[in-house]
PDB file of C-alpha atoms in Angstrom:
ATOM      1  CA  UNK A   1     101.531 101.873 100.614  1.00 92.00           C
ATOM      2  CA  UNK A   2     101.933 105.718 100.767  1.00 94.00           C
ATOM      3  CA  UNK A   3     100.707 108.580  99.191  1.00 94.00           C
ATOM      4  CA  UNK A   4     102.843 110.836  96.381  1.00 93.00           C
ATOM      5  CA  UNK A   5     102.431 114.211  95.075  1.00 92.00           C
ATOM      6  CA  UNK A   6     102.058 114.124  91.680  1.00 92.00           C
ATOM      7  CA  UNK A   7     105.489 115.066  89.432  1.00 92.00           C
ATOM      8  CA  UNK A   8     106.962 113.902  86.403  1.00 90.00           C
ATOM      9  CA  UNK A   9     108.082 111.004  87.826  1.00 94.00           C
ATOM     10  CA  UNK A  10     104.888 109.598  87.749  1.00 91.00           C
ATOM     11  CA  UNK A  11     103.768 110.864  83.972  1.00 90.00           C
ATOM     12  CA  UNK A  12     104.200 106.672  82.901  1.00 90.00           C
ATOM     13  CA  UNK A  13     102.613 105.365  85.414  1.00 89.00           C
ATOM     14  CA  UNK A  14      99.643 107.844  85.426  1.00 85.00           C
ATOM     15  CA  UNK A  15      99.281 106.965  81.878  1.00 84.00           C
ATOM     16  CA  UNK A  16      99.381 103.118  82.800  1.00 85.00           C
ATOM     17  CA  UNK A  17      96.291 104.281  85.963  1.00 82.00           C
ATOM     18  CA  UNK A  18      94.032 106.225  83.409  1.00 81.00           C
ATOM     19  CA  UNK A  19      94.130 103.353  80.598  1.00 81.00           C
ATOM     20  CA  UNK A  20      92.892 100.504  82.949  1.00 79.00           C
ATOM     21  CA  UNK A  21      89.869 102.867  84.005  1.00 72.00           C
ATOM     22  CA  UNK A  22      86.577 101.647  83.259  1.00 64.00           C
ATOM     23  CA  UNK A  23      84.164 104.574  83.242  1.00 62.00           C
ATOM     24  CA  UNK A  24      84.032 107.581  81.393  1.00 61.00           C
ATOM     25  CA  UNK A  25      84.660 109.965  83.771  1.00 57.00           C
ATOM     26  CA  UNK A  26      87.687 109.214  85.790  1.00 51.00           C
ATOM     27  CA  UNK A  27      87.365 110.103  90.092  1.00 58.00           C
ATOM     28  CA  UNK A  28      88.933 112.204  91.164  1.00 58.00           C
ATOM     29  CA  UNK A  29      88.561 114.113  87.448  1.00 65.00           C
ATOM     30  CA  UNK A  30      91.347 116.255  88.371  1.00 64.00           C
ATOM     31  CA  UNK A  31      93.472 113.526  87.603  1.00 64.00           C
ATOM     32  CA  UNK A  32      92.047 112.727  83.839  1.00 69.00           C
ATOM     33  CA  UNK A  33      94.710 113.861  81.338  1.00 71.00           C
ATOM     34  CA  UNK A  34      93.877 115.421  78.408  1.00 74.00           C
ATOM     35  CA  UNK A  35      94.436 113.715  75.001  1.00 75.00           C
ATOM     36  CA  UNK A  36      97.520 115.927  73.177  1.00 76.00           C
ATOM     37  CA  UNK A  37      98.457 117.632  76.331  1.00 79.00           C
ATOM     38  CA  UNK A  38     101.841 117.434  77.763  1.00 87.00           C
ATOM     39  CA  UNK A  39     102.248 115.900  81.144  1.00 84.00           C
ATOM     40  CA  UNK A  40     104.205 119.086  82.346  1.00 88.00           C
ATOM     41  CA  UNK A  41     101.392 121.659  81.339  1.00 86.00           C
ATOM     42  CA  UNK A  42      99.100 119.419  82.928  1.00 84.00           C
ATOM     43  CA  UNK A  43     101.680 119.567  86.050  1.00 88.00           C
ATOM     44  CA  UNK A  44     101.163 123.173  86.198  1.00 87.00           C
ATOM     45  CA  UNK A  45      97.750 123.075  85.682  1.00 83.00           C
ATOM     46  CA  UNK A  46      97.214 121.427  88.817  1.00 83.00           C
ATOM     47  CA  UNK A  47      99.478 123.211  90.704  1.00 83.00           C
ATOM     48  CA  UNK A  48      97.831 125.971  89.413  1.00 80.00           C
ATOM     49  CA  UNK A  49      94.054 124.151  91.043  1.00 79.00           C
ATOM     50  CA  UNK A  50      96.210 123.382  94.241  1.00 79.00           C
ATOM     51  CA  UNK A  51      96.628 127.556  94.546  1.00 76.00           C
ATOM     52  CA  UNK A  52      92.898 127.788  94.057  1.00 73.00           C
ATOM     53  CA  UNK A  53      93.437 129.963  91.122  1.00 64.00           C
ATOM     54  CA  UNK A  54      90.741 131.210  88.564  1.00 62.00           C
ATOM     55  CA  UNK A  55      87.549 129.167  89.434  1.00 63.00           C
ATOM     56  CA  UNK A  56      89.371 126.392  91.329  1.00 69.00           C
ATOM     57  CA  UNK A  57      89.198 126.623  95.577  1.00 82.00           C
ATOM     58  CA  UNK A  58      92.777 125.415  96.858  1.00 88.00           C
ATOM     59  CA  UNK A  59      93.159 121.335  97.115  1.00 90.00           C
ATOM     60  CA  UNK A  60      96.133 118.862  97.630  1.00 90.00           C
ATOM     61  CA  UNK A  61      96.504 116.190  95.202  1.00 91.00           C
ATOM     62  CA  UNK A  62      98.063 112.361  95.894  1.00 93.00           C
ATOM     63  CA  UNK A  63      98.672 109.182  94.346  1.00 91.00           C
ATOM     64  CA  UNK A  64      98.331 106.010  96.190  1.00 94.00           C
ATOM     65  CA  UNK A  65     101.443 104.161  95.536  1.00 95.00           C
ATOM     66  CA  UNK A  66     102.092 100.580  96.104  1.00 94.00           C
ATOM     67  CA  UNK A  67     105.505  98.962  97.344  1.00 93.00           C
ATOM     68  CA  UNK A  68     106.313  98.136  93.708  1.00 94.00           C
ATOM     69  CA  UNK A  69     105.607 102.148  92.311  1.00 94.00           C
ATOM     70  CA  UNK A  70     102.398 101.246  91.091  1.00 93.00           C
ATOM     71  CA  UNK A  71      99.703 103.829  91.295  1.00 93.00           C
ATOM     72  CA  UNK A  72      96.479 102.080  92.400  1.00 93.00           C
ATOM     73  CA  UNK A  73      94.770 105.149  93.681  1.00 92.00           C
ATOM     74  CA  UNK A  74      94.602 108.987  93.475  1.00 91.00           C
ATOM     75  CA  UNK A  75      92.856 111.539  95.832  1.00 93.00           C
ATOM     76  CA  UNK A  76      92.277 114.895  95.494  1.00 91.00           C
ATOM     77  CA  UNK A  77      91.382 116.889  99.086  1.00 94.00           C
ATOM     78  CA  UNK A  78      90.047 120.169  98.837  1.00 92.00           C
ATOM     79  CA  UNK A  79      90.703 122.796 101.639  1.00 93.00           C
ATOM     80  CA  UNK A  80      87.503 124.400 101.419  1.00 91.00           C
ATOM     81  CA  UNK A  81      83.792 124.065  99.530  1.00 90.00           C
ATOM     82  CA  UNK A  82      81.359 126.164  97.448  1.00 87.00           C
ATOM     83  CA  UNK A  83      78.006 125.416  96.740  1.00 86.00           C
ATOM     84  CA  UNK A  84      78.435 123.094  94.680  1.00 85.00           C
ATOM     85  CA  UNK A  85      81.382 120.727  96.450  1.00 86.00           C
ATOM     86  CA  UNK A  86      78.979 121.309  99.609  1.00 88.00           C
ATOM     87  CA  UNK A  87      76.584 119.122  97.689  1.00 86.00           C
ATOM     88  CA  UNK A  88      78.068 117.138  95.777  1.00 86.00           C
ATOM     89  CA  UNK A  89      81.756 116.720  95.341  1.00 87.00           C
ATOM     90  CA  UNK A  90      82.823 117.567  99.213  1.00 92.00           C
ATOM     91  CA  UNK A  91      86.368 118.076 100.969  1.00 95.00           C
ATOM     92  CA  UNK A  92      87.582 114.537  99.631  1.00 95.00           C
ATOM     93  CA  UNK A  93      87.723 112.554  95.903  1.00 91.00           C
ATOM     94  CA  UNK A  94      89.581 109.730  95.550  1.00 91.00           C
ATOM     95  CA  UNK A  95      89.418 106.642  93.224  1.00 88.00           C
ATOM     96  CA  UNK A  96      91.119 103.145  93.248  1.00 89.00           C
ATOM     97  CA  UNK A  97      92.589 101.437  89.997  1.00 87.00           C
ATOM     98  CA  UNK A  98      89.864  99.133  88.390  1.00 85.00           C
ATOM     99  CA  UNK A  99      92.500  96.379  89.185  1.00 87.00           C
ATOM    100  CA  UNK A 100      93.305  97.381  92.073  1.00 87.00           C
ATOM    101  CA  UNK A 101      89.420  97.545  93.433  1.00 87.00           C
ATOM    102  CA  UNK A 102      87.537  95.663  96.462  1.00 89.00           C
ATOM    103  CA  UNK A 103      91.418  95.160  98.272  1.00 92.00           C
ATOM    104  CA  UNK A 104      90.995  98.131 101.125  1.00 91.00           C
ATOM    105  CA  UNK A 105      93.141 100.459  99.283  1.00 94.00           C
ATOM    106  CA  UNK A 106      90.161 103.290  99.576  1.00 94.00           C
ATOM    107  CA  UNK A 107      89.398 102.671 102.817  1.00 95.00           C
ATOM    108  CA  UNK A 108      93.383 103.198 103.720  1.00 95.00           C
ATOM    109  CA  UNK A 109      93.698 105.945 101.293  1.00 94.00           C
ATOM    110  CA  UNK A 110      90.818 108.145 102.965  1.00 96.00           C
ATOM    111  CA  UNK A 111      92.488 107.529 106.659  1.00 96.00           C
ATOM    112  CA  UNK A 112      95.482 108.664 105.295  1.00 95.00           C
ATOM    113  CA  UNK A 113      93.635 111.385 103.535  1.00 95.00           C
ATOM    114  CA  UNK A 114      91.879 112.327 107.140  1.00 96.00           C
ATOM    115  CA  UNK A 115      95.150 112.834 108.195  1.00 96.00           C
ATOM    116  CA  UNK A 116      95.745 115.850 105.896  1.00 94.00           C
ATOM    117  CA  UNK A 117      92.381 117.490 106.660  1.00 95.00           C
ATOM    118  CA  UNK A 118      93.397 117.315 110.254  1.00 96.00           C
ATOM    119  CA  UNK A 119      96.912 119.105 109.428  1.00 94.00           C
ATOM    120  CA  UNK A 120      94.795 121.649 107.640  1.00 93.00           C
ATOM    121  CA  UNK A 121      92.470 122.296 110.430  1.00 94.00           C
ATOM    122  CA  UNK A 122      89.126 121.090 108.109  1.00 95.00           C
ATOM    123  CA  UNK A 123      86.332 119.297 110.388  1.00 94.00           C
ATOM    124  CA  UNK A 124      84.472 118.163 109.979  1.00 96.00           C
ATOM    125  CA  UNK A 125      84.792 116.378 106.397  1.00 97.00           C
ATOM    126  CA  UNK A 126      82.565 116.248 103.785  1.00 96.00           C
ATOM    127  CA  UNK A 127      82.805 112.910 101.491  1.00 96.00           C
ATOM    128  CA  UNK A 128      80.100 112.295  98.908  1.00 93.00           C
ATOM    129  CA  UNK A 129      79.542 109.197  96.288  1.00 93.00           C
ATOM    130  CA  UNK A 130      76.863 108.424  93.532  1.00 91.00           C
ATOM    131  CA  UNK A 131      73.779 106.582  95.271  1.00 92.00           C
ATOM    132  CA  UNK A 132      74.626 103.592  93.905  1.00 91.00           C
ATOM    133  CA  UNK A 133      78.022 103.355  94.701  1.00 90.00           C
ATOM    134  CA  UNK A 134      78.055 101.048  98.183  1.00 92.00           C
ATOM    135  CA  UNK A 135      81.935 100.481  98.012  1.00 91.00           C
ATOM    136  CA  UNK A 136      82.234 103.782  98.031  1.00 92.00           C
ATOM    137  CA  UNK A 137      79.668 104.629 100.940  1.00 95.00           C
ATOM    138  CA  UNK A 138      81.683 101.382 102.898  1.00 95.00           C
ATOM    139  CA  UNK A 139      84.910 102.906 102.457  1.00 95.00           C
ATOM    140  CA  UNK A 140      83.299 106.305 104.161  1.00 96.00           C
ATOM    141  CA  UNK A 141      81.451 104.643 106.627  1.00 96.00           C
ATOM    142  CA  UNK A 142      84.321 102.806 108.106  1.00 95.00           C
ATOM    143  CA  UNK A 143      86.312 105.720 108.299  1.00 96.00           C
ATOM    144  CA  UNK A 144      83.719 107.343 110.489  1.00 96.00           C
ATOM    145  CA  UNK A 145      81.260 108.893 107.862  1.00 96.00           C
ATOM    146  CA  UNK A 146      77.907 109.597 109.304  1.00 96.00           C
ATOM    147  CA  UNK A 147      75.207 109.886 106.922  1.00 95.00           C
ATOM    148  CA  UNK A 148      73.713 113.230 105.885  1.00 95.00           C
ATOM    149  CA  UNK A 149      70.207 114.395 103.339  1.00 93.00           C
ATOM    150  CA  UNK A 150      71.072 112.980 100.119  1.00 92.00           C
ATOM    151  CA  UNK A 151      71.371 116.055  97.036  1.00 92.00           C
ATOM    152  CA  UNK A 152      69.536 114.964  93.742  1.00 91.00           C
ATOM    153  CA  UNK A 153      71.250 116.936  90.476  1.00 88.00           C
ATOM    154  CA  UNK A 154      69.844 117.902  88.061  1.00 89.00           C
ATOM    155  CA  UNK A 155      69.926 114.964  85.961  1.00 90.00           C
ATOM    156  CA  UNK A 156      68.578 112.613  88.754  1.00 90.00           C
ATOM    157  CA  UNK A 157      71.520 111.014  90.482  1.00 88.00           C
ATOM    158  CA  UNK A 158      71.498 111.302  94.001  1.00 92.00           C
ATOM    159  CA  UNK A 159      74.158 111.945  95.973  1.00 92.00           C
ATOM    160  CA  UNK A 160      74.848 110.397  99.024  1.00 95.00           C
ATOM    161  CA  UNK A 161      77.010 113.007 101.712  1.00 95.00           C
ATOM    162  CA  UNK A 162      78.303 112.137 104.593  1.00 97.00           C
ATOM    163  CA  UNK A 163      80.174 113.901 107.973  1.00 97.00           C
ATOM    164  CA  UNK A 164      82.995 112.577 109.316  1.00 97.00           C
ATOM    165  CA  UNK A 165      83.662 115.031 112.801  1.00 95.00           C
ATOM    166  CA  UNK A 166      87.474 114.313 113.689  1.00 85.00           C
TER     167      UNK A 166
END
């Protein structure tokens, strides 16, 4: 396992990740491609989020590649918050193939994701997930996430956020 920057290199493969998922709204959603758009404008469209230009706050974006160049997970870390990432979307996204789910690949990804915050001098680490989402909440726990006030949005999900102090 090991984490890539996204490139063209990856554009089938990406493809391959996005079709398998299940929900509606892919996490991390900086990784959901747009129907019609090329895979290089959507290249510099995240380099472009990874600057933190117009309304986007500087991140660093990876896939979680198997031994076989499979993508089975992607993470998106984000170097700083505003309001609303302090409640709700935090320093750290990160989702793991449908497929791919329930095998420790999250859990992995996020220590190797910790690793990166600690380069870039964020602590302590902000990780949220939907209320309901317990493989989620595992996956921070056991990398050291201790549990904050849950946020409510406005439509009624609550988020769960939790610290992780490095």
């Amino acid at each position: 396992m090991r984490l890539e920057r996204p490139s063209l290199k990856w554009k089938e493969e990406h493809v391959a990740y996005m079709n398998e998922w299940d929900e509606s709204r892919m996490t991390p959603s900086s990784f959901q491609l747009e129907e019609g758009r090329s895979y290089e404008s959507y290249l510099e469209e995240l380099a472009k989020r990874e600057e933190g230009q117009g309304k986007w706050l500087p991140c660093t974006n990876y896939f979680l590649v198997d031994s076989a160049d499979r993508i089975v997970g992607m993470i998106d870390i984000r170097h700083d918050l505003n309001e609303y990432l302090h409640q709700v979307g935090g320093h750290i996204g990160y989702g793991v193939r449908p497929s791919d789910r329930r095998k420790g690949y999250a859990t992995w990804m996020l220590a190797e994701a910790l690793k990166v915050t600690d380069t870039l001098g964020i602590n302590p680490v902000l990780i949220t997930c939907n209320h309901d989402n317990r493989g989620s909440a595992k996956t921070i726990q056991n990398n050291g996430g201790q549990e904050d006030k849950s946020f409510t949005e406005e439509d009624g999900t609550v988020v769960r956020r939790f610290w992780i102090h490095r």
